[in-house]
mmCIF file of C-alpha atoms and ligand atoms in Angstrom:
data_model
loop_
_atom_site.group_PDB
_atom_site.id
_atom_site.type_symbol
_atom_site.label_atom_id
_atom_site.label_comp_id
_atom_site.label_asym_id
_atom_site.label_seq_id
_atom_site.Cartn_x
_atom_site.Cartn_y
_atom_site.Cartn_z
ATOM 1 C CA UNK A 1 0.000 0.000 0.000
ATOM 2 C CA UNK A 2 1.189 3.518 -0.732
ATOM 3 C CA UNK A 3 1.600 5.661 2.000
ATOM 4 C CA UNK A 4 3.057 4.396 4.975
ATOM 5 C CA UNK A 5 2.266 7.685 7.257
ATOM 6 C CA UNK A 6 -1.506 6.513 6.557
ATOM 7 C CA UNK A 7 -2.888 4.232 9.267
ATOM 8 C CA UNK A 8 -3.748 0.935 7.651
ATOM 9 C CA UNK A 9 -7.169 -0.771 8.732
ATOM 10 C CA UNK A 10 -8.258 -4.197 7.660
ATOM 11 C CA UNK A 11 -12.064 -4.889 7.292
ATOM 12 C CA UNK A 12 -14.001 -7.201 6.176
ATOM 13 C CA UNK A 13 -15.087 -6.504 2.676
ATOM 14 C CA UNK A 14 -18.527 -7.963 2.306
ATOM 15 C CA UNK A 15 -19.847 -10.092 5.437
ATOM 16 C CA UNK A 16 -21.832 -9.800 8.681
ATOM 17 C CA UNK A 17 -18.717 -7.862 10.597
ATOM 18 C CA UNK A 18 -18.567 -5.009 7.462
ATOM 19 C CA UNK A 19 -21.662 -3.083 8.162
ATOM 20 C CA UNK A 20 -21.129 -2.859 11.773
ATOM 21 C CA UNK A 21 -17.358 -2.218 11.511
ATOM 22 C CA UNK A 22 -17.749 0.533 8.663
ATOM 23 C CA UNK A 23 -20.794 1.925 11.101
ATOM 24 C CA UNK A 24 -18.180 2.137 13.980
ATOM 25 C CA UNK A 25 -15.603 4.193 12.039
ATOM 26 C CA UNK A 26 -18.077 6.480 10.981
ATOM 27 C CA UNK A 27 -19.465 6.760 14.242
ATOM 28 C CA UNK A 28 -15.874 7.712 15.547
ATOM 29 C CA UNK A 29 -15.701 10.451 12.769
ATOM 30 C CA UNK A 30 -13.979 8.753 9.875
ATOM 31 C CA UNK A 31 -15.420 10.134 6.705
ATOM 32 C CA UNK A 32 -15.322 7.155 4.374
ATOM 33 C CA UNK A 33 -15.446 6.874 0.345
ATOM 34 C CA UNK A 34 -16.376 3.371 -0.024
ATOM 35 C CA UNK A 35 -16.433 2.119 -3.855
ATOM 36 C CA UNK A 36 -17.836 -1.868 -3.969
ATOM 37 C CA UNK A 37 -15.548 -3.250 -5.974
ATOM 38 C CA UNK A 38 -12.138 -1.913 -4.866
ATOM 39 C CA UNK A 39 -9.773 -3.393 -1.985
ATOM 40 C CA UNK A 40 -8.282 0.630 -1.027
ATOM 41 C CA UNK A 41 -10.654 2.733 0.565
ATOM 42 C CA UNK A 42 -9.531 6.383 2.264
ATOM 43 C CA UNK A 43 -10.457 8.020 4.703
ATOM 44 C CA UNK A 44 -11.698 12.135 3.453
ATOM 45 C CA UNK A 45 -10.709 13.421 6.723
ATOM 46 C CA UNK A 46 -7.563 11.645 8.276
ATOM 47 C CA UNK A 47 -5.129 9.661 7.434
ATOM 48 C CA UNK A 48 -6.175 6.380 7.252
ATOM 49 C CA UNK A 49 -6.751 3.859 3.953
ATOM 50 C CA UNK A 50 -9.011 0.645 5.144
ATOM 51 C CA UNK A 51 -8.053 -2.564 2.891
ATOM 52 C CA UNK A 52 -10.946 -4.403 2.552
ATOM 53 C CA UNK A 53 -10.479 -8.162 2.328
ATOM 54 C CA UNK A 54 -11.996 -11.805 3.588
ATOM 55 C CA UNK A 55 -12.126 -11.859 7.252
ATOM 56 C CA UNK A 56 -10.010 -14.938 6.923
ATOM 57 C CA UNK A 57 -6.773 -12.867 6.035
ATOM 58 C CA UNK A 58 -7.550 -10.639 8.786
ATOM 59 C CA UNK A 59 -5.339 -11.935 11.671
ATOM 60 C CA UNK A 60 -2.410 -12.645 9.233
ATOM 61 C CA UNK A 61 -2.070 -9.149 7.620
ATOM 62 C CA UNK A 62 -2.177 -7.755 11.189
ATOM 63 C CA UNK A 63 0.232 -10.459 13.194
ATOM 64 C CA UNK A 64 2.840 -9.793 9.590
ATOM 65 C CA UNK A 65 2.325 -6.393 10.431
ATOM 66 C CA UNK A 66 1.231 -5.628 6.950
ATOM 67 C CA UNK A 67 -1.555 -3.208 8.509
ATOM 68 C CA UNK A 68 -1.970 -1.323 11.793
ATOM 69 C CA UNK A 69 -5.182 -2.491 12.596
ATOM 70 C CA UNK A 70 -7.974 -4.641 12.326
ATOM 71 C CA UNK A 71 -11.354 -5.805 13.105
ATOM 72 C CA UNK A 72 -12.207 -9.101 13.570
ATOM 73 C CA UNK A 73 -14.213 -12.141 15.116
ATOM 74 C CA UNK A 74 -12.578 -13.327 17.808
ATOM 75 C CA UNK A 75 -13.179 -16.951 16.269
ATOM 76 C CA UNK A 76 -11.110 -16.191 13.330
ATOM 77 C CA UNK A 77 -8.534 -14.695 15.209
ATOM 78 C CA UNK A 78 -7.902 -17.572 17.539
ATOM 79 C CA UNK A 79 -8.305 -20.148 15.178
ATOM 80 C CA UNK A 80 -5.280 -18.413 13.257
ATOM 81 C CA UNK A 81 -2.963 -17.678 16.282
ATOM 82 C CA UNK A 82 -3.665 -21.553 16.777
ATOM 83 C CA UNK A 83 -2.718 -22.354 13.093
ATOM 84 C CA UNK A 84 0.297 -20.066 13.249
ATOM 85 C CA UNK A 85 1.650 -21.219 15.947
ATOM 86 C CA UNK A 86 1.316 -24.793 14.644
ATOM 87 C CA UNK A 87 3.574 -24.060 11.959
ATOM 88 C CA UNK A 88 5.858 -22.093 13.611
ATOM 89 C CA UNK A 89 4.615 -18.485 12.393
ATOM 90 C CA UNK A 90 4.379 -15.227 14.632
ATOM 91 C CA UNK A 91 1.406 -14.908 15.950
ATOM 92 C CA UNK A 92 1.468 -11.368 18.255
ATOM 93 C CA UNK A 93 -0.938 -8.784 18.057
ATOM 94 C CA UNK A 94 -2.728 -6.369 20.468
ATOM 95 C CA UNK A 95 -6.447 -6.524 21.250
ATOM 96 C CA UNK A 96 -7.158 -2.673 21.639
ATOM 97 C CA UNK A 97 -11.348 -2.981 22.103
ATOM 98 C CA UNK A 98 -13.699 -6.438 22.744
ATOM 99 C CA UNK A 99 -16.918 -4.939 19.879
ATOM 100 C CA UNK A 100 -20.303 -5.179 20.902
ATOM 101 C CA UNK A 101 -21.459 -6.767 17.779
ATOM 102 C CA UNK A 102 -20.103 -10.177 15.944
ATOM 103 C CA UNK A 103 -21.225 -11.944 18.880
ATOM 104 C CA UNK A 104 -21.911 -15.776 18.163
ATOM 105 C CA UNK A 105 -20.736 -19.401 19.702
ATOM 106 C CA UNK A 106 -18.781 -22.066 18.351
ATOM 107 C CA UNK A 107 -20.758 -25.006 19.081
ATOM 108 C CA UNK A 108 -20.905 -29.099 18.331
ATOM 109 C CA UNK A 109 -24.032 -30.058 17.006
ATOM 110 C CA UNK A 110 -25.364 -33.472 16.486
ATOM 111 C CA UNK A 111 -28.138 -35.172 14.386
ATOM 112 C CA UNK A 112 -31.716 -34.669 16.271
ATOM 113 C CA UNK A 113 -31.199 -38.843 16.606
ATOM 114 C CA UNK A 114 -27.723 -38.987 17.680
ATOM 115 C CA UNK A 115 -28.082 -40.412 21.111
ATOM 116 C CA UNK A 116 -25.661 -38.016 22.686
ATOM 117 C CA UNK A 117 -24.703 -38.459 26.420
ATOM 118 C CA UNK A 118 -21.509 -36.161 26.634
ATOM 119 C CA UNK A 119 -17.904 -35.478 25.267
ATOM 120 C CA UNK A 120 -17.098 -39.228 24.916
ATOM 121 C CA UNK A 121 -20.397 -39.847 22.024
ATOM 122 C CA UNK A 122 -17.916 -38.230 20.069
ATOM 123 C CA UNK A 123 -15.209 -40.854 20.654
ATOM 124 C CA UNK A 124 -13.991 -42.435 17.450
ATOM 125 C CA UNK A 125 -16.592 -39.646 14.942
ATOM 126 C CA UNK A 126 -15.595 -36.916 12.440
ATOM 127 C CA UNK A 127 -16.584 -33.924 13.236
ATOM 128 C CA UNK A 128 -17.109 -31.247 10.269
ATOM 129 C CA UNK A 129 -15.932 -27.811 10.714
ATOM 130 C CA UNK A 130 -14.361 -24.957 9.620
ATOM 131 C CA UNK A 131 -12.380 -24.447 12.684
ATOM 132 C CA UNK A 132 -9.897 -27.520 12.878
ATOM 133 C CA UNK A 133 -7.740 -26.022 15.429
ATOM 134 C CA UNK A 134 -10.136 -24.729 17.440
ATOM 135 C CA UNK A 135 -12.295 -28.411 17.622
ATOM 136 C CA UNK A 136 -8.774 -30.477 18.126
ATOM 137 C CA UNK A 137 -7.780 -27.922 21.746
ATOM 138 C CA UNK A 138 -11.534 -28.837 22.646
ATOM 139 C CA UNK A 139 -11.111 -32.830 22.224
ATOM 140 C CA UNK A 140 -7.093 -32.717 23.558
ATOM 141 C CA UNK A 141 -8.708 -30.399 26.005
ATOM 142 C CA UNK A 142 -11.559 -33.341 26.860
ATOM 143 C CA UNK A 143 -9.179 -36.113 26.135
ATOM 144 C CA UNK A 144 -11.276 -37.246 23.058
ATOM 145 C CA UNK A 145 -9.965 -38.811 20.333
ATOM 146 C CA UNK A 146 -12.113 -37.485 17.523
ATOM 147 C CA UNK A 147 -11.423 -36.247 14.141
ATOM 148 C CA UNK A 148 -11.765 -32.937 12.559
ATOM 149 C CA UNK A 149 -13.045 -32.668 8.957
ATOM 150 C CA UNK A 150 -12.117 -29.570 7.292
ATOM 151 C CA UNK A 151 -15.163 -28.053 5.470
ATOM 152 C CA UNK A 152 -14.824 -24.574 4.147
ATOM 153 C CA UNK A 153 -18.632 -23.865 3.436
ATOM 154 C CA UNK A 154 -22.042 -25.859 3.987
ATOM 155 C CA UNK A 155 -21.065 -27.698 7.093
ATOM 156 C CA UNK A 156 -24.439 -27.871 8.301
ATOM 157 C CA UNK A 157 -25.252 -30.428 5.576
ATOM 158 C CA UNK A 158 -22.195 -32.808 6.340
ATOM 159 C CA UNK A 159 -23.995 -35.166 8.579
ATOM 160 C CA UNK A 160 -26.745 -35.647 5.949
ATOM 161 C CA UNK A 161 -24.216 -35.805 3.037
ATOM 162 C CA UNK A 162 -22.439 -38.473 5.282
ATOM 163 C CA UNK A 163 -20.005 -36.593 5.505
ATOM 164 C CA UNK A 164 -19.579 -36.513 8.871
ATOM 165 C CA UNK A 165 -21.264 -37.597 12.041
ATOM 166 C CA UNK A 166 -21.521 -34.060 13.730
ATOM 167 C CA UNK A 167 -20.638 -30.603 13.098
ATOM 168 C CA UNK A 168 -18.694 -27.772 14.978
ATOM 169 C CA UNK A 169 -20.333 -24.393 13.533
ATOM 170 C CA UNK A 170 -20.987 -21.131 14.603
ATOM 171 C CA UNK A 171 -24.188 -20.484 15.497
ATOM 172 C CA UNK A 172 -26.069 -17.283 16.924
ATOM 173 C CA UNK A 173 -30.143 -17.521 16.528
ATOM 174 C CA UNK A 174 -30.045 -21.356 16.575
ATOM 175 C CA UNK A 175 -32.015 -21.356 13.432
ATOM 176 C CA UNK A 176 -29.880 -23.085 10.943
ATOM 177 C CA UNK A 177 -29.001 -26.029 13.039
ATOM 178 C CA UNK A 178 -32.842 -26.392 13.272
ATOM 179 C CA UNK A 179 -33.315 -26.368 10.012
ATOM 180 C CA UNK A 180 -31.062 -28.673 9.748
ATOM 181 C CA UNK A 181 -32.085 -31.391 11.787
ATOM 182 C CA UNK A 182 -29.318 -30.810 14.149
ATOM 183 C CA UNK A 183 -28.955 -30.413 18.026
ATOM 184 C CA UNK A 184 -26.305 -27.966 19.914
ATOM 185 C CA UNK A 185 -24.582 -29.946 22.186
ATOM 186 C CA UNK A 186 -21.293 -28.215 23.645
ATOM 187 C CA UNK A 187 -20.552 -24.581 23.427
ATOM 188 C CA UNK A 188 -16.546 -24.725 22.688
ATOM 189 C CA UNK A 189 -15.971 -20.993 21.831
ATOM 190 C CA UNK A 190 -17.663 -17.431 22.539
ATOM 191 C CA UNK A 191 -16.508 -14.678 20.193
ATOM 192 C CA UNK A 192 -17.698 -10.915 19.341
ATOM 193 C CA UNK A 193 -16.072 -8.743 17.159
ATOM 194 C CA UNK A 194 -12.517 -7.337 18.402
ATOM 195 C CA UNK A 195 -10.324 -4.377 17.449
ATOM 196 C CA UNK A 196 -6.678 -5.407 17.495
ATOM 197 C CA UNK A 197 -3.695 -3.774 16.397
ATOM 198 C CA UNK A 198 -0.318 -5.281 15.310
ATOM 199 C CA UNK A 199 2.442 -5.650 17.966
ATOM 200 C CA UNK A 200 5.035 -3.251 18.366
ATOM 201 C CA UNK A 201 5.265 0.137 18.585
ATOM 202 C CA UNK A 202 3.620 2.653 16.078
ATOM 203 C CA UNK A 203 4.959 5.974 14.709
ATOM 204 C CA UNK A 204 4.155 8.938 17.105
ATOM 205 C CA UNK A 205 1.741 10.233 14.571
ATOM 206 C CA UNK A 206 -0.238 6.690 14.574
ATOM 207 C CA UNK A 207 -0.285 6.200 17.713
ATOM 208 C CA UNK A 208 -2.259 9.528 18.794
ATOM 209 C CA UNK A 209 -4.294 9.014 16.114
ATOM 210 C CA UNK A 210 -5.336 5.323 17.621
ATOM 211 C CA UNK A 211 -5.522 6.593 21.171
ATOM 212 C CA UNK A 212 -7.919 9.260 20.081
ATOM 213 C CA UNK A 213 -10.337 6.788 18.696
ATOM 214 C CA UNK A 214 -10.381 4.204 22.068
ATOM 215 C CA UNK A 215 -12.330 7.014 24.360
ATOM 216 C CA UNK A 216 -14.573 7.538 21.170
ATOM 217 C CA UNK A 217 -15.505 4.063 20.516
ATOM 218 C CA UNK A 218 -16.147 3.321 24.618
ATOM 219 C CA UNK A 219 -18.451 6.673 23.971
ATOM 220 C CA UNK A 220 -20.105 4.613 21.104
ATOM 221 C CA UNK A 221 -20.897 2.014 22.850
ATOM 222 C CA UNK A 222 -21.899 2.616 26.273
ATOM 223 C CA UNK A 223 -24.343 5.312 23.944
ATOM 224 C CA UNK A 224 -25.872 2.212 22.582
ATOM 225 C CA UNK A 225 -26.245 0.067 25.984
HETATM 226 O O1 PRT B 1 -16.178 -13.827 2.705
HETATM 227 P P1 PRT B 1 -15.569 -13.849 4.050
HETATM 228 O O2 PRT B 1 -14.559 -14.963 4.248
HETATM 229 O O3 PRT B 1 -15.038 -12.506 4.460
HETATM 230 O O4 PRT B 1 -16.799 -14.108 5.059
HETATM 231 P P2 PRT B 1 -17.256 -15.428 5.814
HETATM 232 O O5 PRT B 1 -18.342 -16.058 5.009
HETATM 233 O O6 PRT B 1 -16.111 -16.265 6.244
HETATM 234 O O7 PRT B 1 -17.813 -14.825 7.168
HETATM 235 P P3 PRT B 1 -19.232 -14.222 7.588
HETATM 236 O O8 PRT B 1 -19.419 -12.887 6.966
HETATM 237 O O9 PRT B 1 -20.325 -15.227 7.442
HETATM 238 O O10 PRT B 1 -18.971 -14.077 9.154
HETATM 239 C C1 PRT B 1 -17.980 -13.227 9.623
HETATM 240 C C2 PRT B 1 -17.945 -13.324 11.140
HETATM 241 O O11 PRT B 1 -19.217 -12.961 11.688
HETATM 242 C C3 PRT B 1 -17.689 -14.697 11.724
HETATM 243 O O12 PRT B 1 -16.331 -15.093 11.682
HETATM 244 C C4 PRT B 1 -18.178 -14.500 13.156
HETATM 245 O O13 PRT B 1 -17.191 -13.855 13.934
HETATM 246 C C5 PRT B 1 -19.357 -13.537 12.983
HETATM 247 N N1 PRT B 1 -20.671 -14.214 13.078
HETATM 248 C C6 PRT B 1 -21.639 -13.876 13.974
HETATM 249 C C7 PRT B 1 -21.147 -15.227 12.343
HETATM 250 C C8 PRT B 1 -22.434 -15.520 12.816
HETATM 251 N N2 PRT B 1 -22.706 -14.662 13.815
HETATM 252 C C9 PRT B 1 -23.200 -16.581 12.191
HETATM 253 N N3 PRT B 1 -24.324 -16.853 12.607
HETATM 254 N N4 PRT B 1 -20.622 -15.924 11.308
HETATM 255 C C10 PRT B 1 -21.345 -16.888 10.720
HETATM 256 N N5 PRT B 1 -22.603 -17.244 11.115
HETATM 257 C C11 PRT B 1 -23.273 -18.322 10.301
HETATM 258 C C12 PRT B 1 -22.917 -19.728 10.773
HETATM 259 O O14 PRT B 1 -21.714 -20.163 10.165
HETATM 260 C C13 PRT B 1 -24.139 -20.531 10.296
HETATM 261 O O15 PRT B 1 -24.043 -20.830 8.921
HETATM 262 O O16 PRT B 1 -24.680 -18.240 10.402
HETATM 263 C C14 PRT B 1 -25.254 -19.530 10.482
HETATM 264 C C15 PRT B 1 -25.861 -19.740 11.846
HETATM 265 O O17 PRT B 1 -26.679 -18.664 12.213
HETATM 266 P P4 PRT B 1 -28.026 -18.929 13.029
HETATM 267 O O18 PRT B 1 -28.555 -17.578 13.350
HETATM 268 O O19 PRT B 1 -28.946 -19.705 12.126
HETATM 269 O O20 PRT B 1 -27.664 -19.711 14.279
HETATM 270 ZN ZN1 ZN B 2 -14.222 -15.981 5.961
#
């Protein structure tokens, strides 16, 4: 990116964190030009450029330091830290602000019929998810020996595919897994959205500019509650 005197902010370019994120700057006074289709966006006001992208690539462009800040479900960010320290990667960041929107649960799920009576049903079963590190702490964590099935969309349908005997999704309303035919059964994982910011210091400049925006997004919120 051009200008390294701009602060950089990653945010998720099309998903259920954008709208509340983009709300959020505003909210804090960032005057945004947002054009659909392109990955820069500047601020009209200060000097910050957001870089739009899949919330996936989120925690890595932050923990390389390739951008100053971020925002980010706290699912996606721990299930990278976990990934990146598996294969021996730097995984440091800040978390500047826990978001009051985002908020969901990692959860198993079963089949309505699945007779489930605890951890241990899921002895010896694959488990679909999208979150593999995430699901293999929970069954090291319950001594289970499970296995995780890596599913990057439609995990809902895996049992019914086959697929898989259970699922490990995130789920908010409940409403999917109903639909679904399946049951939530342990909770592994609580997220909301977070604000984090890449470790080390920043330039002078930068780091004013962040610390006037803290005290303005507490303002937001506790406006809201
Ligand atoms: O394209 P990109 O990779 O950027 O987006 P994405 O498809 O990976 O993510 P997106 O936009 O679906 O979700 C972004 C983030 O929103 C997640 O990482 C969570 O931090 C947060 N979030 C909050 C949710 C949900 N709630 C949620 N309900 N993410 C996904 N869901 C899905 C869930 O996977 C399931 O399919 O909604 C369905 C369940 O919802 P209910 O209401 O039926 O229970
Ligand atoms: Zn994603």
């Amino acid at each position: 990116m051009s200008d390294s005197n701009r602060l950089r902010i990653a945010i998720q370019k099309s998903g259920r964190l954008s709208d509340d994120s983009i709300a959020l700057l505003k909210a804090i006074g960032v005057k945004l030009q947002i054009r659909d289709r392109l990955l820069i966006a500047h601020a009209t006001n200060l000097p910050i450029d957001l870089l739009r992208v899949r919330d996936d690539d989120i925690p890595g462009l932050v923990m390389d330091g390739v951008v100053d800040l971020g925002f980010i479900g706290e699912n996606e960010l721990e299930e990278k830290m976990l990934e990146r320290q598996a294969s021996g990667k730097k995984f440091e960041f800040k978390t500047l602000r826990r978001l009051d929107y985002g908020g969901c649960r990692l959860s198993i799920a079963v089949p309505n019929e699945f007779d489930y009576q605890g951890v241990q049903s899921l002895e010896g079963k694959k488990v679909a998810t999208t979150y593999p590190f995430l699901l293999e702490r929970f069954f090291k964590e319950n001594s289970v020996n499970a296995s995780a099935v890596m599913l990057t969309g439609s995990v809902e349908v895996a049992p019914r595919a086959g697929v898989a005997d259970a699922i490990c999704d995130l789920v908010s309303t409940g409403a999917t897994l109903e639909a679904n035919g399946l049951k939530e059964e342990e909770e592994i994982f609580q997220s909301k959205a977070v604000l984090i910011q890449r470790a080390g210091e920043l330039p002078e400049a930068k780091a004013q500019l962040v610390s006037t925006f803290l005290p303005r997004i507490d303002g937001v919120m506790q406006a809201k509650e």
